[in-house]
PDB file of C-alpha atoms in Angstrom:
ATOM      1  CA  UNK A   1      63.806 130.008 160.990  1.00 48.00           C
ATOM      2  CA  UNK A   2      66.206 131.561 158.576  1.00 42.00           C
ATOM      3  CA  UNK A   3      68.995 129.691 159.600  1.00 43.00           C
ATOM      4  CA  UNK A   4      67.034 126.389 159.427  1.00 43.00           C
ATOM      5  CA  UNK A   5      66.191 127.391 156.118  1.00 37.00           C
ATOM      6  CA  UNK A   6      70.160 127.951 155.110  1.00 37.00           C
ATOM      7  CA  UNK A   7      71.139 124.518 156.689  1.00 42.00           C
ATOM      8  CA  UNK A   8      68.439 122.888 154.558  1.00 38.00           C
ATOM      9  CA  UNK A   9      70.009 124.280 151.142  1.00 39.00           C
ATOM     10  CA  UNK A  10      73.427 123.809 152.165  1.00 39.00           C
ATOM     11  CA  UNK A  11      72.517 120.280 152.677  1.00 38.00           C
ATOM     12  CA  UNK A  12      70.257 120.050 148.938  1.00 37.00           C
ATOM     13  CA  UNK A  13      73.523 121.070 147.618  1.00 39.00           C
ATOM     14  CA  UNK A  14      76.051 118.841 149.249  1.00 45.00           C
ATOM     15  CA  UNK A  15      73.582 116.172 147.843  1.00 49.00           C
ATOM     16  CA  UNK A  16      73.538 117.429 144.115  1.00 43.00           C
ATOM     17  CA  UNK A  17      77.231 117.277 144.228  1.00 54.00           C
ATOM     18  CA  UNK A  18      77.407 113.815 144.935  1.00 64.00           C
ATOM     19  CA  UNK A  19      78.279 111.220 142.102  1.00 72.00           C
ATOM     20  CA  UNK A  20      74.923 109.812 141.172  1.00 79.00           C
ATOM     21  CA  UNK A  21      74.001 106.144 141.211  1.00 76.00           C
ATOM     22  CA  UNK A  22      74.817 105.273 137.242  1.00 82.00           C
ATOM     23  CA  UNK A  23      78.022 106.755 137.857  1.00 85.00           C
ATOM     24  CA  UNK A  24      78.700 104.611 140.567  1.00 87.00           C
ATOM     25  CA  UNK A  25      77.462 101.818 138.852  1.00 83.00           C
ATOM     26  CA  UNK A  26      79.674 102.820 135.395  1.00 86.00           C
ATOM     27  CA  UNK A  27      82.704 102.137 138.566  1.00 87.00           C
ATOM     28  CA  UNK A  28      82.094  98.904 139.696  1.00 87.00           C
ATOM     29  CA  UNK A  29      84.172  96.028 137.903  1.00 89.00           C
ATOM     30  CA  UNK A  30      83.809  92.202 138.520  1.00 87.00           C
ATOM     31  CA  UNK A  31      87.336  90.579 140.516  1.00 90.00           C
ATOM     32  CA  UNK A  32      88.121  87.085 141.578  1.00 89.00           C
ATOM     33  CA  UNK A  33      84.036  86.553 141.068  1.00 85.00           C
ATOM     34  CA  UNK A  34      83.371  89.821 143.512  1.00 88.00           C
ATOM     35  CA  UNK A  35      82.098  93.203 142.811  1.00 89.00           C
ATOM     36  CA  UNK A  36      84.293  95.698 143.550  1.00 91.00           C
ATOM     37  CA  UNK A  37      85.486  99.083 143.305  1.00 89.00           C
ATOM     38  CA  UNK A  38      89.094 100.821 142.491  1.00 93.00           C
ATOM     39  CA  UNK A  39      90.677 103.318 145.711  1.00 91.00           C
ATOM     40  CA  UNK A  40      91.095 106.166 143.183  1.00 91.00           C
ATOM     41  CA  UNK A  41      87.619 105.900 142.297  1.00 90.00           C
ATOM     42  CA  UNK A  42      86.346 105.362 146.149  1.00 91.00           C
ATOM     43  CA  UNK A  43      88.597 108.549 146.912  1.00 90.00           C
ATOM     44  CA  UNK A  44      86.960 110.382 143.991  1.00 90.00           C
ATOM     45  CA  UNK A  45      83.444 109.782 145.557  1.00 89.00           C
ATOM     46  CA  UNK A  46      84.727 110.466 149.052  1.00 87.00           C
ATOM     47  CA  UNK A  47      86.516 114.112 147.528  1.00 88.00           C
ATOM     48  CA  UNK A  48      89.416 113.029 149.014  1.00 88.00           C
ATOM     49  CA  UNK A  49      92.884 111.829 147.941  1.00 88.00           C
ATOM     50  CA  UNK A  50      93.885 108.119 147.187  1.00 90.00           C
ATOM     51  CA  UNK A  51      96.839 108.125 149.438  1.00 90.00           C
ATOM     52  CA  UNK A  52      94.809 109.734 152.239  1.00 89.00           C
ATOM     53  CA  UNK A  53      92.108 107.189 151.320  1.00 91.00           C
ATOM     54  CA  UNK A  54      94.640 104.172 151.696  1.00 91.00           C
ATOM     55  CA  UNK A  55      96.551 105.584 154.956  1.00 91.00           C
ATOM     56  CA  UNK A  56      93.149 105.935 156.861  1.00 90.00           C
ATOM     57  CA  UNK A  57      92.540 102.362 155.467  1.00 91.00           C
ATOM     58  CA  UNK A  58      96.012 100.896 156.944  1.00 92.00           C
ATOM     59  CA  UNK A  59      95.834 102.551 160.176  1.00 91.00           C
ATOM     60  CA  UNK A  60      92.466 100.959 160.946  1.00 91.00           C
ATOM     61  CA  UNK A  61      92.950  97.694 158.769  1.00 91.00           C
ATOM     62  CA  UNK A  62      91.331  95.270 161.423  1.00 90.00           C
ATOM     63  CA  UNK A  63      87.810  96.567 159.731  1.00 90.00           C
ATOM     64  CA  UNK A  64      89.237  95.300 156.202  1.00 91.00           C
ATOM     65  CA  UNK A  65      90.010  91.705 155.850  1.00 92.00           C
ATOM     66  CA  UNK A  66      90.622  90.221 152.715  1.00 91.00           C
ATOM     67  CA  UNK A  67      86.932  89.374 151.593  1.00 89.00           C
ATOM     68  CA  UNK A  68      86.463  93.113 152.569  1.00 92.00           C
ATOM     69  CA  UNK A  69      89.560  94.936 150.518  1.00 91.00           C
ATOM     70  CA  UNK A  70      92.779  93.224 148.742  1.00 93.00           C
ATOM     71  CA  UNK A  71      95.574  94.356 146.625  1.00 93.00           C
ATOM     72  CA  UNK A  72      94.420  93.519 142.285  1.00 92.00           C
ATOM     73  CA  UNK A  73      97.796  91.888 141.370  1.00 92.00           C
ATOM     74  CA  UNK A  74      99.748  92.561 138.124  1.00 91.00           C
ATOM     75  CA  UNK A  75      97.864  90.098 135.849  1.00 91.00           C
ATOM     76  CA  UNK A  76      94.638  91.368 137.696  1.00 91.00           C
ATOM     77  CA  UNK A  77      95.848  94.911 137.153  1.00 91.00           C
ATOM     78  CA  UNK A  78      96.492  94.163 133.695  1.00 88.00           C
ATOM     79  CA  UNK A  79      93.127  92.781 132.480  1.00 86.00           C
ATOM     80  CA  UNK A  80      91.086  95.314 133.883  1.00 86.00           C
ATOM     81  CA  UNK A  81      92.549  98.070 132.325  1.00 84.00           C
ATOM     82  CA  UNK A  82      92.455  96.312 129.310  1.00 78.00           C
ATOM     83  CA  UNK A  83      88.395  96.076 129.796  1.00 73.00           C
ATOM     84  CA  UNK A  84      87.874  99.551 130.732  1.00 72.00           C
ATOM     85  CA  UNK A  85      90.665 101.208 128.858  1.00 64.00           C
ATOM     86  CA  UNK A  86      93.459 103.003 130.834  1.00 54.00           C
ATOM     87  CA  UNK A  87      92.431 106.252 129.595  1.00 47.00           C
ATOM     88  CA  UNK A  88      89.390 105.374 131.587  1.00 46.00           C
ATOM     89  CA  UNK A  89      90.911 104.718 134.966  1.00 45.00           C
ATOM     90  CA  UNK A  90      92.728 107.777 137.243  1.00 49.00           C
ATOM     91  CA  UNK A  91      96.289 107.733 138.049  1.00 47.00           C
ATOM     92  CA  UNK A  92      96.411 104.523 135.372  1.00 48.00           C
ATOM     93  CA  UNK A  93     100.049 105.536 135.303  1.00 52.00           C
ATOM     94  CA  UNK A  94     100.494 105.257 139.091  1.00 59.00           C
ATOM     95  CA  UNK A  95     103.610 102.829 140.200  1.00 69.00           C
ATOM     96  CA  UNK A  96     101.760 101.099 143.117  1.00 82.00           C
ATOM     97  CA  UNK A  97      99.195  98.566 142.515  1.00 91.00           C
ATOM     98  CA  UNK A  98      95.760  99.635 143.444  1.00 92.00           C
ATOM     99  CA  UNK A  99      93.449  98.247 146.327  1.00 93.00           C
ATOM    100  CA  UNK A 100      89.870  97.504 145.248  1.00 93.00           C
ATOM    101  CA  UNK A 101      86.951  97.635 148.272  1.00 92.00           C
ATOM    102  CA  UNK A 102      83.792  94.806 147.972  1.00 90.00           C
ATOM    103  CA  UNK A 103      80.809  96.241 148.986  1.00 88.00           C
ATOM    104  CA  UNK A 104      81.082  95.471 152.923  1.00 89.00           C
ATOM    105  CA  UNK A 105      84.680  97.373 152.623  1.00 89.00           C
ATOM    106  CA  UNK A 106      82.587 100.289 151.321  1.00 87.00           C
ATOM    107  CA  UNK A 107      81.080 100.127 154.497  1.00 85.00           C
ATOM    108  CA  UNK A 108      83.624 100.308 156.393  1.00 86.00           C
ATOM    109  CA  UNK A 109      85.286 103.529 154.850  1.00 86.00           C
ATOM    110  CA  UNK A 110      82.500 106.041 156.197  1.00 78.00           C
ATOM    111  CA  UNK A 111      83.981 104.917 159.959  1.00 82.00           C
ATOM    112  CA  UNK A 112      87.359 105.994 158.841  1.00 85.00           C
ATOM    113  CA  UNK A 113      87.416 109.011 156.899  1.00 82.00           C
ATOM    114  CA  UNK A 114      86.846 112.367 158.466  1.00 71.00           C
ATOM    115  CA  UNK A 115      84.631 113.595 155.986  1.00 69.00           C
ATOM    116  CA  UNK A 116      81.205 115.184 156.670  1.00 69.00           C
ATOM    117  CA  UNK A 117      79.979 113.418 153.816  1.00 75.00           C
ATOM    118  CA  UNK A 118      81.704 109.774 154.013  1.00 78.00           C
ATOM    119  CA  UNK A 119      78.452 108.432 155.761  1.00 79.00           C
ATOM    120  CA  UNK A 120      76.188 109.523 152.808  1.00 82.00           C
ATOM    121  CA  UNK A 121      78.661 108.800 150.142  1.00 84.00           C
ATOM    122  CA  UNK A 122      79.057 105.274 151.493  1.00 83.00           C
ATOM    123  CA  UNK A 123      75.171 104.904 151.373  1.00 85.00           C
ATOM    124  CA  UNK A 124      74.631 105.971 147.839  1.00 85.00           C
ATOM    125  CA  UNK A 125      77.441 103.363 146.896  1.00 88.00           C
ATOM    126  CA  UNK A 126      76.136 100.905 148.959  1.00 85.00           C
ATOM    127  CA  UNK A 127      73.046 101.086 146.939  1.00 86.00           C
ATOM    128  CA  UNK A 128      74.454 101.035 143.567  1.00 85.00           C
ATOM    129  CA  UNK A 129      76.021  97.786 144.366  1.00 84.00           C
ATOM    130  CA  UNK A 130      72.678  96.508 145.526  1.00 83.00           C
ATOM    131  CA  UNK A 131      70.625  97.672 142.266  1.00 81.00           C
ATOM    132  CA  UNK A 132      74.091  96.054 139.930  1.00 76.00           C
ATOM    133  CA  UNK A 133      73.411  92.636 142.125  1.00 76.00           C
ATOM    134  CA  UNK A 134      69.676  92.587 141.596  1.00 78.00           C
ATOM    135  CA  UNK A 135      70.342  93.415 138.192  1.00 69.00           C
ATOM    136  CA  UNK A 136      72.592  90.559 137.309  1.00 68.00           C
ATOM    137  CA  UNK A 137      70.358  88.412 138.998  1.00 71.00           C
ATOM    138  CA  UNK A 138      66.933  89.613 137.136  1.00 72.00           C
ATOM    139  CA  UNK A 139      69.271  88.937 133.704  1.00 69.00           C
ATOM    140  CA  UNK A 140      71.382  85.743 134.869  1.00 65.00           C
ATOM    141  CA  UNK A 141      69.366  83.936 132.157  1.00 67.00           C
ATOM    142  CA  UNK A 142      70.150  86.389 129.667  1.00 67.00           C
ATOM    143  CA  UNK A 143      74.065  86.383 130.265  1.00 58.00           C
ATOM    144  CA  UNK A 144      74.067  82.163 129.965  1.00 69.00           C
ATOM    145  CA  UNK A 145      72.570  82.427 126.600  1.00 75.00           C
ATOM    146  CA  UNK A 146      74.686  84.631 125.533  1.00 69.00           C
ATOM    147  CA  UNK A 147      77.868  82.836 126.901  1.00 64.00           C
ATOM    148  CA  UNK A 148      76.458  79.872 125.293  1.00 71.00           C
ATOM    149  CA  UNK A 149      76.028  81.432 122.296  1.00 77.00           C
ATOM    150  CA  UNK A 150      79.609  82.652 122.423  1.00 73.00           C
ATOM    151  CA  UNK A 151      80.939  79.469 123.391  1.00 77.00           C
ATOM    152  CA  UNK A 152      78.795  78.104 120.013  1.00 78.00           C
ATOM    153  CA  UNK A 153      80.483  81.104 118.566  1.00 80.00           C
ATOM    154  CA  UNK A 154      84.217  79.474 119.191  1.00 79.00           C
ATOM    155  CA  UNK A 155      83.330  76.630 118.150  1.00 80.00           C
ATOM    156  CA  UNK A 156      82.287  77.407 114.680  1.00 81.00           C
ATOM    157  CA  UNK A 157      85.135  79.027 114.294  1.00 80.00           C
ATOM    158  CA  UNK A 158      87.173  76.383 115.216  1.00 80.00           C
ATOM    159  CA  UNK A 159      85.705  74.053 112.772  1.00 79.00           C
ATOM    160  CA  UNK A 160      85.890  76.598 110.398  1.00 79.00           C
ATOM    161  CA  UNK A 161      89.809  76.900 111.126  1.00 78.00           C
ATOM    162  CA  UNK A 162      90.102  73.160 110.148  1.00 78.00           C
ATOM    163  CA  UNK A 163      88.398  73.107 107.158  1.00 76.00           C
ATOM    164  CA  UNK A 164      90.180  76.298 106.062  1.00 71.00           C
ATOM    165  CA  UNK A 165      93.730  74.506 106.527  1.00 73.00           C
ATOM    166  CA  UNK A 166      92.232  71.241 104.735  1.00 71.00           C
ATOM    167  CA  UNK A 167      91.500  73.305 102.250  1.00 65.00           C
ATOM    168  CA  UNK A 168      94.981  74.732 101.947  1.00 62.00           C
ATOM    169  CA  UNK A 169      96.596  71.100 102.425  1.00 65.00           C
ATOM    170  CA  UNK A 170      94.573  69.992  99.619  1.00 61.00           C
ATOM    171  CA  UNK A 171      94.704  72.974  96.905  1.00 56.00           C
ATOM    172  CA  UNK A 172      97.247  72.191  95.040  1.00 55.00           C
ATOM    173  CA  UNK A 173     100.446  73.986  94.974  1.00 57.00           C
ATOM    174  CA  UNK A 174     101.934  76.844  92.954  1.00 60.00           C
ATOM    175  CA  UNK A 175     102.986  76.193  89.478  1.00 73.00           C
ATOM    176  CA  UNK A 176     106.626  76.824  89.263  1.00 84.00           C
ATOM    177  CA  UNK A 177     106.178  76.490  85.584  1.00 85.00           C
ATOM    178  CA  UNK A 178     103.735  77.552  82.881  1.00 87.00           C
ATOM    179  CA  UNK A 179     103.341  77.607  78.878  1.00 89.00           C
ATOM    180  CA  UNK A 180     100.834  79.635  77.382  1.00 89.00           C
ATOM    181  CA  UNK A 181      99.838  78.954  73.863  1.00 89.00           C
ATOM    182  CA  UNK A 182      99.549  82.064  71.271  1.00 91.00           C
ATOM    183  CA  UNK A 183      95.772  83.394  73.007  1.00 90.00           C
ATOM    184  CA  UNK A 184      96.134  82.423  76.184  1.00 90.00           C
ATOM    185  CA  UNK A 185      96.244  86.184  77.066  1.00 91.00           C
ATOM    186  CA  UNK A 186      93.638  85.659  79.906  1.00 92.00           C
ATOM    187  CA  UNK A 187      95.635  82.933  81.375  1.00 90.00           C
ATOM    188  CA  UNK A 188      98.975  84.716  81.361  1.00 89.00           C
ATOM    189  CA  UNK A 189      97.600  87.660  82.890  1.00 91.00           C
ATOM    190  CA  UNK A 190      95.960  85.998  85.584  1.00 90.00           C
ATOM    191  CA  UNK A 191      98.963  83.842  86.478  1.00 91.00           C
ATOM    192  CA  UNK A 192     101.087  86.637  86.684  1.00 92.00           C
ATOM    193  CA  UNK A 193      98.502  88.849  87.981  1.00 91.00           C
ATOM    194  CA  UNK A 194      99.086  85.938  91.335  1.00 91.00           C
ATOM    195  CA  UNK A 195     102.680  86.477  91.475  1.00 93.00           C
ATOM    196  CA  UNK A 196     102.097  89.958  91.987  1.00 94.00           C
ATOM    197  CA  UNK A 197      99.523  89.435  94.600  1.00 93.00           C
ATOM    198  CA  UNK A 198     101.520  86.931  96.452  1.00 92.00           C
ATOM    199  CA  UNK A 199     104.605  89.342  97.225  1.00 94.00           C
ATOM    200  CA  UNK A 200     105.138  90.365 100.649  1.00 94.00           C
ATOM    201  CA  UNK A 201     108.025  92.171 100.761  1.00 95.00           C
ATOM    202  CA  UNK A 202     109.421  93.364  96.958  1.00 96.00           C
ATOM    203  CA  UNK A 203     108.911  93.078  93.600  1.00 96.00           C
ATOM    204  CA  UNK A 204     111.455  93.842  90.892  1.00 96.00           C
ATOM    205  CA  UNK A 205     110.650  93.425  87.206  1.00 95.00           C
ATOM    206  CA  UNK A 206     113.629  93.697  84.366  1.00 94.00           C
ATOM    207  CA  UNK A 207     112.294  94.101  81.301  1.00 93.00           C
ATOM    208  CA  UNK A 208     113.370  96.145  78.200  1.00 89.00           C
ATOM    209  CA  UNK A 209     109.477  97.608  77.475  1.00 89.00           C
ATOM    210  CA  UNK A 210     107.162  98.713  80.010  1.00 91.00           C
ATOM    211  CA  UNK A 211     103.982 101.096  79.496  1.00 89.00           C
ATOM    212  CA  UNK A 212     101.022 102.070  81.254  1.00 89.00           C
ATOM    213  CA  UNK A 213      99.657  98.773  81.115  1.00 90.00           C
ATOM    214  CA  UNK A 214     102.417  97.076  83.144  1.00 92.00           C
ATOM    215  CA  UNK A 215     101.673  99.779  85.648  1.00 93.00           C
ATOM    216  CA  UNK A 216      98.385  98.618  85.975  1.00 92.00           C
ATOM    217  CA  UNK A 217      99.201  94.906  86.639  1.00 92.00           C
ATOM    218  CA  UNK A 218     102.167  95.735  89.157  1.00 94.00           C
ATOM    219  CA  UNK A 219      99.314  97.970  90.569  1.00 93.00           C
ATOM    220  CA  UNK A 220      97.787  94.754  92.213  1.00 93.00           C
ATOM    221  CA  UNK A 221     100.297  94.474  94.908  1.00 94.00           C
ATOM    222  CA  UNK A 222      99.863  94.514  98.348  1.00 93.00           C
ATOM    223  CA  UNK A 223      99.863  97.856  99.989  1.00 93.00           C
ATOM    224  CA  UNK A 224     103.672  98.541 101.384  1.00 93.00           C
ATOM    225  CA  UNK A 225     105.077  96.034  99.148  1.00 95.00           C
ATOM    226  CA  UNK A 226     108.237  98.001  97.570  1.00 95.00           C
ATOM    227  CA  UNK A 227     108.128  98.013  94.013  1.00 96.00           C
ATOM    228  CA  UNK A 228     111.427  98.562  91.076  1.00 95.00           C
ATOM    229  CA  UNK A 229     111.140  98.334  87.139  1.00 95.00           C
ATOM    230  CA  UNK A 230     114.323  98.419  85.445  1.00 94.00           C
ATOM    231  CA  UNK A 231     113.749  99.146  81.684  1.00 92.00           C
ATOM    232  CA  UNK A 232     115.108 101.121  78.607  1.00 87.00           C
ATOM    233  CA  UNK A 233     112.219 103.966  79.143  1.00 80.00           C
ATOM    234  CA  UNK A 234     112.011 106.546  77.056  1.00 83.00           C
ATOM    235  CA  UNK A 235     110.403 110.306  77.791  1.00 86.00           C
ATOM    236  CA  UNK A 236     107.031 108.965  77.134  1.00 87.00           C
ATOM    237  CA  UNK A 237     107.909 106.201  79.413  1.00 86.00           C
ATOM    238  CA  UNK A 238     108.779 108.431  81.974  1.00 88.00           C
ATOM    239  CA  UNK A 239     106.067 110.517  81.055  1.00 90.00           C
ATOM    240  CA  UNK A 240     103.826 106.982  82.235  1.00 90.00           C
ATOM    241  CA  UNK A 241     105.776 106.832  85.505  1.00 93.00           C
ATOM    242  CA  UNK A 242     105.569 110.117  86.841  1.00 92.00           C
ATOM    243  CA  UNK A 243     101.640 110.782  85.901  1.00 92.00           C
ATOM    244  CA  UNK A 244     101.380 106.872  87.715  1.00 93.00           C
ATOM    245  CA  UNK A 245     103.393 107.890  90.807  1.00 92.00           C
ATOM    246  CA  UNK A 246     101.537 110.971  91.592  1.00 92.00           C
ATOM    247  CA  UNK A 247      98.218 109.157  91.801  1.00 92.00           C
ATOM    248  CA  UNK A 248      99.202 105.448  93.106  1.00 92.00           C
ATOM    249  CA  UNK A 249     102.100 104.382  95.319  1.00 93.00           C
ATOM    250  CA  UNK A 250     105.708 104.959  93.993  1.00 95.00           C
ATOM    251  CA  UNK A 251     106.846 102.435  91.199  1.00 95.00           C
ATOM    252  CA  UNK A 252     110.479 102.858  91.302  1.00 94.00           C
ATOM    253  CA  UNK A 253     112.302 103.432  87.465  1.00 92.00           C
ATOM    254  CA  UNK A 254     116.065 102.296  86.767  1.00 93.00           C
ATOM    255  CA  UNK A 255     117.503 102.985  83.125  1.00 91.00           C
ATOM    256  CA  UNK A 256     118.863  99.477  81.877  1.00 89.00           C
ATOM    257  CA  UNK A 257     122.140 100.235  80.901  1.00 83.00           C
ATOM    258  CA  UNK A 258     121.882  98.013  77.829  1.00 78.00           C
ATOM    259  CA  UNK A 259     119.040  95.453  76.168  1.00 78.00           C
ATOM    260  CA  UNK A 260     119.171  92.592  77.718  1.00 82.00           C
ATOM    261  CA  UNK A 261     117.394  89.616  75.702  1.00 86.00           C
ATOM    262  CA  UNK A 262     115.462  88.080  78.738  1.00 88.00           C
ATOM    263  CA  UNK A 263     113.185  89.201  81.471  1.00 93.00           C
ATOM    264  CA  UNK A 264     112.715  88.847  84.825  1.00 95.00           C
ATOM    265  CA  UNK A 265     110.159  89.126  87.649  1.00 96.00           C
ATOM    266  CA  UNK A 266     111.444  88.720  91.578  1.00 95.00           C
ATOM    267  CA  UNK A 267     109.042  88.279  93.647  1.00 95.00           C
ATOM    268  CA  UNK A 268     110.257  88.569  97.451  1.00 95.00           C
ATOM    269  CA  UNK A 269     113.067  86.488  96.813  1.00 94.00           C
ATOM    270  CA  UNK A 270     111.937  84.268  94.256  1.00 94.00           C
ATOM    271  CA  UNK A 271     112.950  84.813  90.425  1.00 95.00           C
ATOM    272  CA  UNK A 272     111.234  83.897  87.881  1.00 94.00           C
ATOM    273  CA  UNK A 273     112.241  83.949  84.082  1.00 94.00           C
ATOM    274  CA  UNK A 274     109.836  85.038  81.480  1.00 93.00           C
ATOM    275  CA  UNK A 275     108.938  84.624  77.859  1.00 90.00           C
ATOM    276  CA  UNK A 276     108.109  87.719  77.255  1.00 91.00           C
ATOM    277  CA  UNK A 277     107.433  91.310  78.217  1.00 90.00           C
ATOM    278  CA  UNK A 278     104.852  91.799  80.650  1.00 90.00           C
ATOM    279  CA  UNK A 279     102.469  94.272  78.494  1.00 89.00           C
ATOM    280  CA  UNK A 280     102.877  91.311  75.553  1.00 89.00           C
ATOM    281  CA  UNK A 281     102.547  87.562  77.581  1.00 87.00           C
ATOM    282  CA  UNK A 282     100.130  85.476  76.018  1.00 86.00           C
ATOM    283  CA  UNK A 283     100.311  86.955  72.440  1.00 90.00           C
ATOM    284  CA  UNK A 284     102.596  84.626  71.325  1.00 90.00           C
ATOM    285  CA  UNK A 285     103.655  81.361  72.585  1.00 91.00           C
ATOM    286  CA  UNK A 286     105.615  81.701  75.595  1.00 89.00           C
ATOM    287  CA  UNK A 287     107.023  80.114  78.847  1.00 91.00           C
ATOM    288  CA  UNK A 288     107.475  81.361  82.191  1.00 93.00           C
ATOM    289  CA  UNK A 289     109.317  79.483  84.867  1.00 93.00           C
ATOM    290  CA  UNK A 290     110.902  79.782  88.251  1.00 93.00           C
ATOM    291  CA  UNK A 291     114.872  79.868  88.356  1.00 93.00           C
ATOM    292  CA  UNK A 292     116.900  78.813  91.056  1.00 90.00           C
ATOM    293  CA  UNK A 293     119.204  81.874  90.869  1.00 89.00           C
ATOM    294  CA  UNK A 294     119.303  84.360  93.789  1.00 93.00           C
ATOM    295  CA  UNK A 295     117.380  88.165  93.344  1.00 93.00           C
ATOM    296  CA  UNK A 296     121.065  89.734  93.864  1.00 93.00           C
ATOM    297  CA  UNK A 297     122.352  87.462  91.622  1.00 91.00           C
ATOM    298  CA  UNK A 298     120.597  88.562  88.598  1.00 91.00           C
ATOM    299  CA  UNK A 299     120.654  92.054  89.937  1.00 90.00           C
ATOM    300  CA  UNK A 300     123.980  92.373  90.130  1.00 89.00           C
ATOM    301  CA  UNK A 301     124.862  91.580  86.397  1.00 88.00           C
ATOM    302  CA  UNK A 302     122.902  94.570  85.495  1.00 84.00           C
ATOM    303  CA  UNK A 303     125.671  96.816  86.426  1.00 74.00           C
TER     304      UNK A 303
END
C-alpha cells in the first residue's frame, strides 16, 4: 500500500513539472499558414536537448514528412524572430536553422524519444494546439474585422500621404529674399526664427553683437544640430554664454578678430546676408537675402 501510495506522488509531481497549457500555447507561431512549434522549444517541453531532439528525429525521419516537420528558411527565420523578439526565442544565436513540428509531428516525437514522459508531454501539447485551433475559429470573425479595419487603416494613410505631398507641391517656396519695414519686428523674427528651424546639420551666425536674446532664437534648432557664433563678446557676453551652455546644448563662441560691417547666418550650407544684428532685425528697415557664396568661403576671410 505504501509503495502504491509513493508511485502515486511521484507521478502528481512529474505532472506539476510539466509546462502548462498557456505556456504551450504562448509557443506556438503561425508558418506557411500552419501552426507550429520551434525544436528548442519542443526539446524544452520534452527536458531534453535540441540536438538530441533533432538526431532522434533524423534517424526515424520516415514518421516526419514535410506537412509533419520542415526546416523555417532564412526569410522565415527572420520574420519570426522579429514577431516574438529574439530575446524571446532559445539558442536565437544558434548557426543552424531551426526545424519547426505541426501538430501531427508532435505526435510523432513521443515514439522517438526515450523519455518516460514524451507520451504525456506530447498529449498536453497536442491539446494546446487543439484549444489555439478552436480558438481561432470561435474569433475568425473577429480577426477579419480587424484586418479590414487595418487594411481601411492603410488606406487612409495613403490618401493622407497624397494630400500631404500636394500640399507641399503647392505651398509655395522659401523666400530667398525679404525686406522688413521699421516694425516689422514680428515678421523678422519669425522668418528667421524658420531658418533656424530648417537646419539640419549647422548653423553659424557672424555677427559683431550677440546677447541673451540671440541665444534664445538660435535655441529653436533642432536637437544635434551643431551650433557657432562668432562675435566681438565681451565678459558679460561670455558671462551669457557660459550661464546658456550649462543649461541648454553648447552654443559654440569665436572672438571676431576685428568688426566686420555685415552679418551672416549659414544655415547647413546655405548663407544668407543680413541687415542687421539678430537681437535688432525689424527695428529699423532692413533686408535679408540669400548669397550665392559658399559657408567656407565667408568663413575663411575671418582669419
Amino acid at each position: 500500500m505504501a509503495k502504491k501510495v509513493i508511485k502515486e506522488n511521484a507521478l502528481v509531481v512529474q505532472d506539476a513539472q510539466m509546462a502548462s497549457l498557456t505556456e504551450i500555447q504562448a509557443r506556438i507561431y503561425m508558418v506557411r499558414g500552419v501552426q507550429v512549434m520551434l525544436d528548442r522549444d519542443l526539446a524544452v517541453f520534452y527536458k531534453v536537448d535540441t540536438g538530441q531532439l533533432n538526431r532522434q528525429v533524423k534517424r526515424n525521419i520516415g514518421r516526419f514528412p514535410e506537412d509533419f516537420m520542415f526546416q523555417l528558411t532564412k526569410e522565415e527565420w527572420k520574420a519570426l524572430k522579429c514577431q516574438i523578439g529574439i530575446s524571446n526565442v532559445r539558442g536565437g544565436d544558434r548557426r543552424a536553422l531551426p526545424y519547426v513540428f505541426t501538430e501531427q509531428g508532435v505526435s510523432q516525437l513521443s515514439g522517438v524519444l526515450h523519455n518516460d514522459l514524451a507520451e504525456k508531454i506530447s498529449v498536453r501539447i497536442i491539446r494546446a494546439f487543439v484549444a489555439m485551433r478552436r480558438f481561432i475559429t470561435a474569433n475568425a470573425g473577429l480577426f477579419q474585422r480587424v484586418g479590414a479595419l487595418e487594411q481601411k487603416q492603410i488606406e487612409t494613410e495613403k490618401k493622407l500621404d497624397v494630400v500631404l505631398d500636394k500640399i507641399e507641391e503647392l505651398s509655395p517656396a522659401v523666400s530667398t529674399e525679404e525686406l522688413f519695414g521699421t516694425g516689422c519686428v514680428w515678421n523678422a523674427y519669425t522668418f528667421i526664427s524658420g531658418l533656424v528651424r530648417s537646419a539640419e546639420k549647422r548653423i553659424v551666425l557672424i555677427d559683431n553683437f550677440v546677447d541673451e536674446r540671440t541665444l534664445l532664437l538660435l535655441d529653436k534648432r533642432a536637437a544635434g544640430v551643431e551650433c557657432t557664433v562668432h562675435t566681438r563678446y565681451t565678459k558679460q557676453t561670455e558671462l551669457d554664454f557660459e550661464k546658456h551652455n550649462k543649461q541648454c546644448a553648447e552654443i559654440k563662441k569665436v572672438q571676431l578678430p576685428q568688426h566686420i560691417h555685415d552679418r551672416y547666418l549659414i544655415v547647413d550650407d546655405d548663407v544668407w546676408l543680413l541687415g542687421a544684428s539678430v537681437k535688432d532685425m525689424g527695428h529699423g528697415l532692413c533686408t535679408v537675402i540669400k548669397v550665392g557664396f559658399t559657408p567656407e568661403a565667408v568663413l575663411g576671410l575671418l582669419k
